[in-house]
Structure formats: C-alpha cells, structure tokens
Coordinates of N, CA and C in Angstrom, one line a residue:
M1 N -33.9 -17.4 -17.4 CA -32.7 -16.5 -17.6 C -31.8 -17.2 -18.7
G2 N -31.6 -18.4 -18.7 CA -30.9 -19.2 -19.8 C -29.4 -19.3 -19.5
Y3 N -28.9 -18.7 -18.5 CA -27.5 -18.7 -18.3 C -27.1 -20.0 -17.4
S4 N -26.1 -20.8 -17.9 CA -25.7 -22.0 -17.1 C -24.4 -21.7 -16.4
F5 N -24.4 -21.7 -15.1 CA -23.2 -21.4 -14.3 C -22.2 -22.7 -14.5
Q6 N -21.0 -22.4 -14.7 CA -20.0 -23.4 -14.9 C -18.8 -22.9 -14.1
F7 N -18.7 -23.3 -12.9 CA -17.6 -22.9 -12.0 C -16.4 -23.9 -12.1
S8 N -16.5 -24.8 -13.0 CA -15.4 -25.8 -13.2 C -14.2 -25.1 -13.7
I9 N -14.4 -23.9 -14.5 CA -13.1 -23.1 -14.9 C -12.4 -22.6 -13.7
V10 N -13.1 -22.4 -12.6 CA -12.4 -21.8 -11.4 C -11.7 -23.0 -10.8
W11 N -12.4 -24.1 -10.5 CA -11.9 -25.4 -9.8 C -10.6 -25.9 -10.5
D12 N -10.8 -25.9 -11.9 CA -9.6 -26.4 -12.7 C -8.4 -25.6 -12.7
N13 N -8.6 -24.3 -12.3 CA -7.5 -23.3 -12.3 C -7.1 -22.7 -11.0
L14 N -7.4 -23.4 -9.9 CA -7.2 -23.0 -8.7 C -5.7 -22.6 -8.4
G15 N -4.8 -23.5 -8.9 CA -3.4 -23.3 -8.7 C -3.0 -22.0 -9.4
L16 N -3.4 -21.8 -10.5 CA -3.1 -20.5 -11.3 C -3.6 -19.3 -10.5
L17 N -4.9 -19.3 -10.1 CA -5.5 -18.3 -9.2 C -4.7 -18.0 -8.0
F18 N -4.4 -19.0 -7.3 CA -3.6 -18.9 -6.0 C -2.2 -18.3 -6.3
A19 N -1.6 -18.7 -7.4 CA -0.3 -18.1 -7.8 C -0.5 -16.6 -8.0
G20 N -1.5 -16.2 -8.7 CA -1.8 -14.8 -8.9 C -2.0 -14.1 -7.6
A21 N -2.8 -14.7 -6.8 CA -3.1 -14.0 -5.4 C -1.8 -13.9 -4.5
W22 N -0.9 -14.9 -4.6 CA 0.3 -14.8 -3.9 C 1.2 -13.6 -4.4
L23 N 1.2 -13.5 -5.7 CA 2.0 -12.4 -6.4 C 1.4 -11.0 -6.0
T24 N 0.1 -11.0 -5.9 CA -0.6 -9.8 -5.5 C -0.3 -9.5 -4.1
L25 N -0.3 -10.5 -3.2 CA 0.1 -10.2 -1.8 C 1.5 -9.8 -1.6
K26 N 2.4 -10.5 -2.4 CA 3.8 -10.2 -2.3 C 4.1 -8.7 -2.8
I27 N 3.6 -8.3 -3.9 CA 3.7 -7.0 -4.5 C 3.2 -5.9 -3.4
S28 N 2.0 -6.2 -2.8 CA 1.3 -5.4 -1.9 C 2.2 -5.1 -0.7
L29 N 2.7 -6.1 -0.1 CA 3.5 -6.0 1.1 C 4.8 -5.3 1.0
L30 N 5.5 -5.7 -0.1 CA 6.8 -5.0 -0.4 C 6.6 -3.5 -0.7
A31 N 5.6 -3.2 -1.5 CA 5.3 -1.9 -1.9 C 4.9 -1.0 -0.7
I32 N 4.1 -1.6 0.2 CA 3.6 -0.9 1.4 C 4.8 -0.7 2.4
A33 N 5.7 -1.7 2.5 CA 6.9 -1.5 3.4 C 7.7 -0.3 2.9
F34 N 8.1 -0.4 1.6 CA 9.0 0.6 1.0 C 8.3 2.0 1.0
G35 N 6.9 1.9 0.7 CA 6.1 3.2 0.7 C 6.1 3.8 2.1
L36 N 6.0 3.1 3.2 CA 5.9 3.6 4.4 C 7.2 4.2 4.8
I37 N 8.3 3.6 4.5 CA 9.6 4.3 4.6 C 9.7 5.7 3.9
I38 N 9.1 5.7 2.7 CA 9.2 6.9 2.0 C 8.2 7.9 2.7
G39 N 7.1 7.4 3.2 CA 6.1 8.4 3.9 C 6.8 8.9 5.1
I40 N 7.5 8.1 5.9 CA 8.1 8.6 7.1 C 9.2 9.7 6.8
I41 N 10.0 9.3 5.8 CA 11.0 10.3 5.4 C 10.3 11.7 4.8
G42 N 9.2 11.4 4.0 CA 8.5 12.7 3.5 C 7.8 13.4 4.7
A43 N 7.5 12.7 5.7 CA 6.9 13.4 6.9 C 7.9 14.2 7.6
I44 N 9.1 13.7 7.7 CA 10.2 14.4 8.3 C 10.5 15.7 7.5
F45 N 10.6 15.5 6.2 CA 10.8 16.7 5.4 C 9.7 17.7 5.5
R46 N 8.4 17.2 5.5 CA 7.2 18.1 5.6 C 7.2 19.0 6.9
T47 N 7.7 18.3 8.0 CA 7.7 19.0 9.3 C 9.0 19.6 9.6
S48 N 10.0 19.6 8.7 CA 11.3 20.2 8.8 C 11.2 21.7 8.8
K49 N 12.0 22.4 9.5 CA 12.2 23.9 9.3 C 12.9 24.3 8.1
N50 N 13.5 23.3 7.5 CA 14.2 23.6 6.2 C 13.2 23.8 5.1
K51 N 13.0 24.9 4.5 CA 12.1 25.2 3.5 C 12.3 24.4 2.2
L52 N 13.6 24.1 1.9 CA 13.8 23.4 0.6 C 13.3 21.9 0.7
L53 N 13.6 21.3 1.9 CA 13.1 19.9 2.2 C 11.6 19.9 2.1
D54 N 11.0 20.9 2.8 CA 9.6 20.9 2.9 C 8.9 21.0 1.4
A55 N 9.6 21.9 0.6 CA 9.2 22.2 -0.8 C 9.3 20.9 -1.6
I56 N 10.4 20.1 -1.4 CA 10.6 19.0 -2.2 C 9.5 18.0 -1.8
A57 N 9.3 17.7 -0.6 CA 8.2 16.7 -0.2 C 6.9 17.2 -0.6
L58 N 6.6 18.5 -0.5 CA 5.2 18.9 -0.9 C 5.1 18.8 -2.4
A59 N 6.0 19.0 -3.2 CA 6.0 18.9 -4.7 C 5.8 17.4 -5.0
Y60 N 6.4 16.5 -4.3 CA 6.2 15.0 -4.6 C 4.9 14.6 -4.2
V61 N 4.4 15.1 -3.1 CA 3.0 14.7 -2.6 C 2.0 15.2 -3.6
E62 N 2.1 16.5 -4.1 CA 1.1 17.0 -4.9 C 1.1 16.4 -6.4
V63 N 2.3 16.1 -6.8 CA 2.4 15.5 -8.2 C 1.8 14.0 -8.2
I64 N 2.1 13.3 -7.1 CA 1.6 11.8 -7.0 C 0.1 11.9 -6.8
R65 N -0.4 12.7 -5.8 CA -1.8 12.7 -5.4 C -2.7 13.3 -6.5
N66 N -2.1 14.0 -7.4 CA -2.9 14.6 -8.4 C -2.8 14.2 -9.8
T67 N -2.2 12.9 -9.9 CA -2.1 12.3 -11.2 C -2.6 10.9 -11.2
P68 N -3.1 10.3 -12.1 CA -3.7 8.9 -12.0 C -2.6 7.9 -11.8
Y69 N -2.9 6.9 -11.0 CA -2.0 5.9 -10.7 C -1.6 5.1 -12.0
L70 N -2.5 4.9 -12.9 CA -2.1 4.2 -14.1 C -1.1 4.9 -14.9
I71 N -1.2 6.2 -14.9 CA -0.1 7.0 -15.6 C 1.2 7.0 -14.9
Q72 N 1.2 7.0 -13.6 CA 2.5 6.8 -12.9 C 3.1 5.4 -13.2
L73 N 2.2 4.3 -13.2 CA 2.7 3.0 -13.6 C 3.4 2.9 -15.0
F74 N 2.7 3.5 -15.9 CA 3.2 3.6 -17.3 C 4.4 4.3 -17.4
F75 N 4.5 5.5 -16.7 CA 5.7 6.3 -16.7 C 7.0 5.5 -16.3
I76 N 6.8 4.7 -15.0 CA 7.8 4.0 -14.5 C 8.2 2.8 -15.4
F77 N 7.2 2.0 -15.9 CA 7.5 0.9 -16.7 C 7.9 1.2 -18.2
F78 N 7.3 2.2 -18.8 CA 7.6 2.5 -20.2 C 8.6 3.7 -20.4
G79 N 8.5 4.6 -19.4 CA 9.3 5.9 -19.5 C 10.7 5.8 -19.0
I80 N 10.8 5.2 -17.8 CA 12.2 5.1 -17.2 C 13.2 4.3 -17.9
P81 N 12.8 3.3 -18.7 CA 13.8 2.5 -19.5 C 14.5 3.4 -20.5
N82 N 13.9 4.5 -20.9 CA 14.5 5.3 -21.9 C 15.7 6.1 -21.3
L83 N 15.8 6.0 -19.9 CA 17.0 6.6 -19.2 C 18.0 5.6 -19.0
G84 N 17.8 4.3 -19.5 CA 18.7 3.2 -19.3 C 18.5 2.4 -18.1
I85 N 17.4 2.6 -17.5 CA 17.1 1.8 -16.2 C 16.0 0.8 -16.6
K86 N 16.4 -0.5 -16.6 CA 15.5 -1.5 -17.0 C 14.9 -2.2 -15.8
L87 N 13.5 -2.3 -15.8 CA 12.7 -2.8 -14.8 C 11.8 -4.0 -15.3
T88 N 11.7 -5.1 -14.6 CA 10.7 -6.0 -14.9 C 9.4 -5.5 -14.6
A89 N 8.3 -6.2 -15.0 CA 7.0 -5.8 -14.8 C 6.7 -5.8 -13.2
E90 N 7.2 -6.8 -12.6 CA 7.1 -6.9 -11.1 C 7.7 -5.9 -10.4
Q91 N 8.9 -5.5 -10.8 CA 9.7 -4.5 -10.2 C 9.0 -3.1 -10.4
A92 N 8.6 -2.9 -11.6 CA 7.8 -1.6 -11.9 C 6.5 -1.5 -11.1
A93 N 5.9 -2.6 -10.9 CA 4.7 -2.6 -10.0 C 4.9 -2.2 -8.7
I94 N 6.0 -2.8 -8.1 CA 6.4 -2.6 -6.6 C 6.8 -1.2 -6.5
L95 N 7.6 -0.7 -7.4 CA 8.2 0.7 -7.3 C 7.0 1.7 -7.5
S96 N 6.1 1.6 -8.4 CA 5.1 2.6 -8.7 C 4.1 2.5 -7.5
L97 N 3.8 1.4 -6.9 CA 2.9 1.3 -5.8 C 3.5 1.9 -4.5
A98 N 4.8 1.7 -4.3 CA 5.6 2.3 -3.2 C 5.6 3.8 -3.3
V99 N 5.8 4.3 -4.5 CA 5.9 5.8 -4.7 C 4.5 6.4 -4.5
N100 N 3.5 5.7 -5.0 CA 2.1 6.2 -4.7 C 1.7 6.1 -3.3
F101 N 2.0 5.0 -2.6 CA 1.6 4.8 -1.2 C 2.4 5.8 -0.4
G102 N 3.6 6.0 -0.8 CA 4.5 7.0 0.0 C 4.0 8.4 0.0
A103 N 3.4 8.8 -1.1 CA 2.8 10.2 -1.2 C 1.6 10.4 -0.2
Y104 N 0.8 9.3 -0.2 CA -0.4 9.4 0.7 C 0.0 9.2 2.2
S105 N 0.9 8.3 2.4 CA 1.3 8.1 3.7 C 2.2 9.2 4.4
T106 N 2.9 10.0 3.5 CA 3.6 11.2 3.9 C 2.6 12.1 4.6
E107 N 1.5 12.4 4.1 CA 0.5 13.3 4.7 C -0.1 12.7 5.9
I108 N -0.4 11.4 5.9 CA -1.0 10.7 7.1 C 0.0 10.8 8.3
V109 N 1.3 10.4 8.0 CA 2.3 10.4 9.1 C 2.5 11.9 9.5
R110 N 2.5 12.8 8.6 CA 2.8 14.3 9.0 C 1.7 14.6 10.0
A111 N 0.5 14.3 9.7 CA -0.7 14.6 10.6 C -0.4 14.0 11.9
G112 N 0.1 12.8 12.0 CA 0.4 12.1 13.2 C 1.4 12.8 14.0
V113 N 2.5 13.2 13.3 CA 3.6 13.9 13.9 C 3.1 15.2 14.6
E114 N 2.4 15.9 13.8 CA 1.9 17.3 14.3 C 0.8 17.1 15.4
S115 N 0.4 15.9 15.7 CA -0.6 15.7 16.7 C 0.1 15.5 18.1
I116 N 1.4 15.3 18.0 CA 2.1 15.1 19.4 C 2.3 16.5 20.0
P117 N 1.9 16.6 21.3 CA 2.1 17.8 22.0 C 3.5 18.2 22.1
K118 N 3.7 19.6 21.9 CA 5.1 20.1 21.8 C 5.8 20.0 23.2
G119 N 5.0 19.8 24.3 CA 5.5 19.6 25.5 C 6.3 18.4 25.6
Q120 N 5.9 17.3 25.0 CA 6.7 16.1 25.0 C 8.0 16.2 24.3
V121 N 8.0 17.0 23.3 CA 9.3 17.1 22.4 C 10.2 18.0 23.3
E122 N 9.7 19.1 23.9 CA 10.5 19.9 24.8 C 11.1 19.2 25.9
A123 N 10.3 18.3 26.5 CA 10.8 17.5 27.6 C 11.9 16.6 27.2
G124 N 11.9 16.0 25.9 CA 12.9 15.3 25.5 C 14.2 16.0 25.2
M125 N 14.0 17.2 24.7 CA 15.2 18.1 24.5 C 15.8 18.4 25.9
A126 N 14.9 18.7 26.8 CA 15.5 19.1 28.2 C 16.2 17.9 28.8
L127 N 15.9 16.7 28.5 CA 16.6 15.5 29.0 C 17.9 15.2 28.2
G128 N 18.1 16.0 27.1 CA 19.3 15.8 26.5 C 19.3 14.9 25.2
F129 N 18.0 14.5 24.8 CA 17.9 13.7 23.7 C 18.3 14.4 22.4
K130 N 18.9 13.6 21.5 CA 19.2 14.2 20.2 C 18.0 14.2 19.2
P131 N 18.0 15.1 18.2 CA 16.7 15.2 17.4 C 16.3 13.8 16.9
L132 N 17.2 13.0 16.3 CA 16.8 11.7 15.8 C 16.3 10.8 16.9
A133 N 16.8 10.8 18.1 CA 16.3 10.0 19.2 C 14.9 10.6 19.7
I134 N 14.7 11.9 19.6 CA 13.4 12.5 19.9 C 12.4 11.9 19.0
F135 N 12.8 11.9 17.6 CA 11.8 11.5 16.6 C 11.5 10.0 16.8
R136 N 12.5 9.2 17.1 CA 12.3 7.7 17.1 C 11.5 7.3 18.3
H137 N 11.8 7.9 19.5 CA 11.3 7.4 20.8 C 10.2 8.3 21.4
I138 N 10.0 9.5 21.0 CA 9.0 10.4 21.5 C 7.9 10.7 20.5
I139 N 8.3 10.8 19.3 CA 7.3 11.2 18.2 C 6.7 10.1 17.4
L140 N 7.6 9.2 16.9 CA 7.2 8.2 15.9 C 6.1 7.3 16.3
L141 N 6.4 6.5 17.4 CA 5.4 5.5 17.9 C 4.0 6.1 18.3
P142 N 4.1 7.2 19.1 CA 2.7 7.8 19.4 C 2.0 8.3 18.2
A143 N 2.8 8.9 17.3 CA 2.3 9.4 16.0 C 1.6 8.4 15.2
L144 N 2.3 7.2 15.1 CA 1.7 6.1 14.4 C 0.5 5.5 15.0
A145 N 0.5 5.5 16.3 CA -0.7 5.1 17.0 C -1.9 6.0 16.8
N146 N -1.6 7.3 16.7 CA -2.7 8.2 16.4 C -3.3 8.1 15.0
I147 N -2.5 7.7 14.0 CA -3.0 7.7 12.6 C -3.1 6.3 12.1
Y148 N -3.0 5.3 13.0 CA -3.0 3.9 12.6 C -4.3 3.5 11.8
P149 N -5.5 3.9 12.3 CA -6.7 3.5 11.4 C -6.6 4.1 10.0
A150 N -6.2 5.4 9.9 CA -6.1 5.9 8.6 C -5.0 5.3 7.7
L151 N -4.0 4.9 8.4 CA -2.9 4.2 7.7 C -3.3 2.8 7.1
V152 N -4.1 2.1 8.0 CA -4.6 0.8 7.6 C -5.6 1.0 6.4
G153 N -6.4 2.0 6.4 CA -7.2 2.2 5.3 C -6.5 2.5 4.0
Q154 N -5.4 3.2 4.1 CA -4.6 3.4 2.9 C -4.0 2.2 2.5
V155 N -3.5 1.3 3.4 CA -2.9 0.0 3.0 C -3.9 -0.8 2.3
I156 N -5.1 -0.9 2.7 CA -6.1 -1.6 2.0 C -6.4 -1.1 0.5
L157 N -6.5 0.1 0.4 CA -6.5 0.8 -0.9 C -5.3 0.4 -1.8
A158 N -4.1 0.5 -1.2 CA -2.9 0.1 -1.9 C -3.0 -1.4 -2.4
V159 N -3.6 -2.3 -1.6 CA -3.7 -3.7 -2.0 C -4.7 -3.8 -3.2
L160 N -5.8 -3.1 -3.2 CA -6.7 -3.1 -4.2 C -6.1 -2.4 -5.5
F161 N -5.3 -1.5 -5.3 CA -4.6 -0.9 -6.5 C -3.8 -1.7 -7.2
T162 N -3.4 -2.9 -6.6 CA -2.5 -3.9 -7.4 C -3.3 -4.4 -8.6
S163 N -4.6 -4.3 -8.6 CA -5.4 -4.9 -9.8 C -4.9 -4.0 -11.1
V164 N -4.4 -2.9 -10.9 CA -4.1 -2.1 -12.1 C -2.8 -2.5 -12.7
V165 N -1.9 -3.2 -12.0 CA -0.6 -3.5 -12.5 C -0.7 -4.6 -13.6
S166 N -1.8 -5.3 -13.7 CA -2.0 -6.3 -14.8 C -1.9 -5.6 -16.1
Q167 N -2.0 -4.3 -16.2 CA -1.9 -3.5 -17.5 C -0.6 -3.5 -18.1
I168 N 0.5 -3.9 -17.2 CA 1.9 -4.0 -17.8 C 2.3 -5.5 -17.7
A169 N 1.3 -6.4 -17.7 CA 1.5 -7.8 -17.8 C 2.1 -8.4 -16.7
T170 N 2.0 -7.7 -15.5 CA 2.3 -8.4 -14.2 C 1.3 -9.5 -14.0
E171 N 1.8 -10.7 -13.7 CA 0.9 -11.9 -13.6 C 0.2 -11.9 -12.2
D172 N -0.5 -10.9 -11.8 CA -1.2 -10.8 -10.5 C -2.5 -11.5 -10.6
L173 N -3.3 -11.4 -9.7 CA -4.7 -12.0 -9.6 C -5.6 -11.6 -10.8
T174 N -5.6 -10.2 -11.0 CA -6.3 -9.8 -12.1 C -5.9 -10.1 -13.5
F175 N -4.6 -10.3 -13.6 CA -4.1 -10.7 -14.9 C -4.5 -12.1 -15.2
V176 N -4.4 -13.0 -14.1 CA -4.8 -14.5 -14.2 C -6.3 -14.4 -14.6
G177 N -7.1 -13.6 -14.0 CA -8.5 -13.6 -14.3 C -8.8 -13.2 -15.7
D178 N -8.1 -12.2 -16.2 CA -8.3 -11.8 -17.6 C -7.9 -12.9 -18.6
F179 N -6.7 -13.5 -18.3 CA -6.2 -14.7 -19.0 C -7.3 -15.8 -19.1
L180 N -7.9 -16.1 -18.0 CA -8.9 -17.2 -18.0 C -10.1 -16.8 -18.7
N181 N -10.5 -15.5 -18.6 CA -11.7 -15.0 -19.2 C -11.6 -15.1 -20.7
A182 N -10.3 -14.7 -21.2 CA -10.1 -14.7 -22.7 C -10.2 -16.1 -23.2
R183 N -9.8 -17.1 -22.3 CA -9.8 -18.5 -22.8 C -11.2 -19.2 -22.8
S184 N -12.0 -18.8 -21.7 CA -13.3 -19.5 -21.5 C -14.5 -18.6 -21.7
F185 N -14.4 -17.3 -21.6 CA -15.5 -16.4 -21.7 C -16.5 -16.6 -20.6
R186 N -16.0 -17.2 -19.4 CA -16.9 -17.3 -18.3 C -16.7 -16.2 -17.3
S187 N -17.1 -15.0 -17.7 CA -16.8 -13.8 -17.1 C -17.4 -13.8 -15.6
F188 N -18.6 -14.2 -15.5 CA -19.3 -14.1 -14.2 C -18.5 -15.0 -13.2
E189 N -18.3 -16.3 -13.6 CA -17.7 -17.2 -12.6 C -16.3 -16.8 -12.2
I190 N -15.5 -16.4 -13.2 CA -14.1 -16.0 -13.0 C -14.0 -14.8 -12.1
Y191 N -14.7 -13.7 -12.5 CA -14.6 -12.4 -11.6 C -15.3 -12.5 -10.3
F192 N -16.3 -13.3 -10.2 CA -16.8 -13.6 -8.9 C -15.9 -14.3 -7.9
A193 N -15.1 -15.2 -8.5 CA -14.2 -16.0 -7.7 C -13.0 -15.0 -7.3
I194 N -12.6 -14.2 -8.4 CA -11.5 -13.3 -8.1 C -12.0 -12.3 -7.0
S195 N -13.2 -11.8 -7.0 CA -13.6 -10.8 -6.0 C -13.5 -11.5 -4.6
L196 N -13.9 -12.7 -4.5 CA -13.8 -13.4 -3.3 C -12.4 -13.6 -2.8
I197 N -11.5 -13.8 -3.7 CA -10.0 -13.9 -3.2 C -9.5 -12.6 -2.8
Y198 N -9.9 -11.5 -3.6 CA -9.5 -10.2 -3.1 C -10.0 -9.9 -1.7
L199 N -11.3 -10.3 -1.5 CA -11.9 -10.1 -0.2 C -11.1 -10.8 0.9
A200 N -10.7 -12.0 0.6 CA -9.9 -12.8 1.6 C -8.6 -12.2 1.9
I201 N -8.0 -11.6 0.8 CA -6.7 -11.0 1.0 C -6.8 -9.7 1.9
V202 N -7.9 -8.9 1.7 CA -8.1 -7.8 2.5 C -8.4 -8.2 4.0
W203 N -9.2 -9.3 4.1 CA -9.4 -9.7 5.5 C -8.2 -10.2 6.2
L204 N -7.2 -10.8 5.4 CA -5.9 -11.2 5.9 C -5.2 -9.9 6.4
I205 N -5.2 -8.9 5.6 CA -4.5 -7.8 5.9 C -5.0 -7.1 7.2
K206 N -6.3 -7.1 7.2 CA -7.0 -6.5 8.4 C -6.6 -7.3 9.7
A207 N -6.6 -8.7 9.5 CA -6.2 -9.5 10.6 C -4.8 -9.2 11.1
M208 N -3.9 -9.0 10.2 CA -2.5 -8.6 10.5 C -2.4 -7.3 11.2
A209 N -3.2 -6.4 10.6 CA -3.3 -5.0 11.2 C -3.8 -5.0 12.7
F210 N -4.9 -5.9 12.9 CA -5.3 -6.0 14.2 C -4.3 -6.5 15.2
I211 N -3.5 -7.5 14.8 CA -2.5 -8.1 15.6 C -1.4 -7.2 15.9
I212 N -1.0 -6.3 14.9 CA 0.1 -5.3 15.1 C -0.5 -4.2 16.0
E213 N -1.8 -3.9 15.9 CA -2.4 -2.9 16.9 C -2.3 -3.4 18.3
R214 N -2.7 -4.6 18.5 CA -2.7 -5.1 19.8 C -1.3 -5.3 20.4
R215 N -0.3 -5.4 19.5 CA 1.0 -5.7 19.9 C 1.8 -4.5 20.2
Y216 N 1.6 -3.4 19.4 CA 2.4 -2.2 19.5 C 1.6 -0.9 19.9
F217 N 0.3 -0.9 19.7 CA -0.4 0.3 19.9 C -1.5 0.3 20.9
E218 N -1.4 -0.8 21.7 CA -2.5 -1.0 22.8 C -2.4 0.2 23.8
F219 N -1.2 0.7 24.0 CA -1.0 1.9 24.9 C -1.8 3.1 24.6
A220 N -2.1 3.2 23.3 CA -2.7 4.4 22.8 C -4.1 4.6 23.4
K221 N -4.8 3.4 23.7 CA -6.1 3.5 24.1 C -6.2 4.1 25.6
Y222 N -5.1 4.0 26.4 CA -5.1 4.5 27.7 C -4.7 6.0 27.7
R223 N -4.2 6.5 26.6 CA -3.9 8.0 26.6 C -5.1 8.8 26.2
R224 N -6.1 8.2 25.7 CA -7.2 9.0 25.2 C -8.1 9.4 26.3

C-alpha cells in the first residue's frame, strides 16, 4: 500500500483536540437547552386554539425544516449583523443550532402533547387547575415521556450538526481537525481520531439521556 501511518500528529495535539471537543459539547448543550425551550413554546402555539399563534409556529417550523442548516447558519452570522446585531462565531453557532433544534422539537413535543388523553385534561379542569398548571403538571411530563426516544435522537443529530459551525471559524472539533490537516496533511489519522471523539461525545450524551430517563421517566413504563 505504501502509506505510513503517523498518529504522532494526534498525540502531539491532544490538548487542542480536547479543547475543540469541549467547545463542541458546550455549544451542543446550550443550543439543545435553548432549542427545547423554543420547541415547548412552539408546541404550545401549535396546539393552541388561537389560529394566529398556530400559523406563526407552523411558518417557523416549515421555514427551518425546509432550508439547509448551513444557510441558516450563514444568515445568522453574516446576515443579522447588517441589522446592527453583532454576534461572535460561537454565539451565532449556538443561536442557529437552537433555532434549528427548536423547529424539529416543536413537532416532536406537539406529537407528545396530542398523545395525552383528553380525559386527563378534562379531569384537571374539573379539579380547578388553571391552563398553565394543567400544561405543566398533567400534559408536559407525560408528553415528554412519550416522545423521549425521538427527542434523544434529535439531540444526537444536533450534536453532529455542530460540525458545520466550523464554516464560520467556530473553533470546534471539526475546525481543529481542519487546522491540523492543513498543517500536516495527515488526513486519515486526524479524521479517524476526530470520528472517535465524536463517537465518545455521542456515547456521553446517550449515557446522560439514560440517567435522565431513569430519573424522570421511569413511570412511563408502567403506563404502557
């Protein structure tokens, strides 16, 4: 074959790679947290009897889900500053990922909300619960339990989407890999190592998701 593997480029730059991995994880978790808040609000709008709120949420979902994430990222990083709003590369990465994740999680959470039997809601109303209390205590937690696997899958996709933010010079894991590759041209070694790090990050997310499921959604198993 004639190719000589040289993983020294990886060992010599572990600190740089771990710094990129940490930024990737940080961006992912912040974007997912904000995106889930957006998704819950969007789901409330989508299930609202108010046609205007429903239309606004539907338009948001359709625009985000039917345009490339890279274009959304470029619009936020290069387009929004023309309106006088300055964002760093990291801030633009978090905002764009949150907006993207929010659109997908809106429909996931909406499906969960609509899976709750109407009898439970009616029982809450009969007991005198206010609409917000009904949503918080009767709808939200069981709904999240119903759509938890789908939501975790979307979280993993969001983590992998972070590789795109290197296009605006966010110094995430992919950016570090591109930088090292440009210096050394050891593409196989560098991108093999980066793939393993991404795999480790996803496994960490899955482990966290499993702990959350055991802590908060174990009750769902006994309702099925």
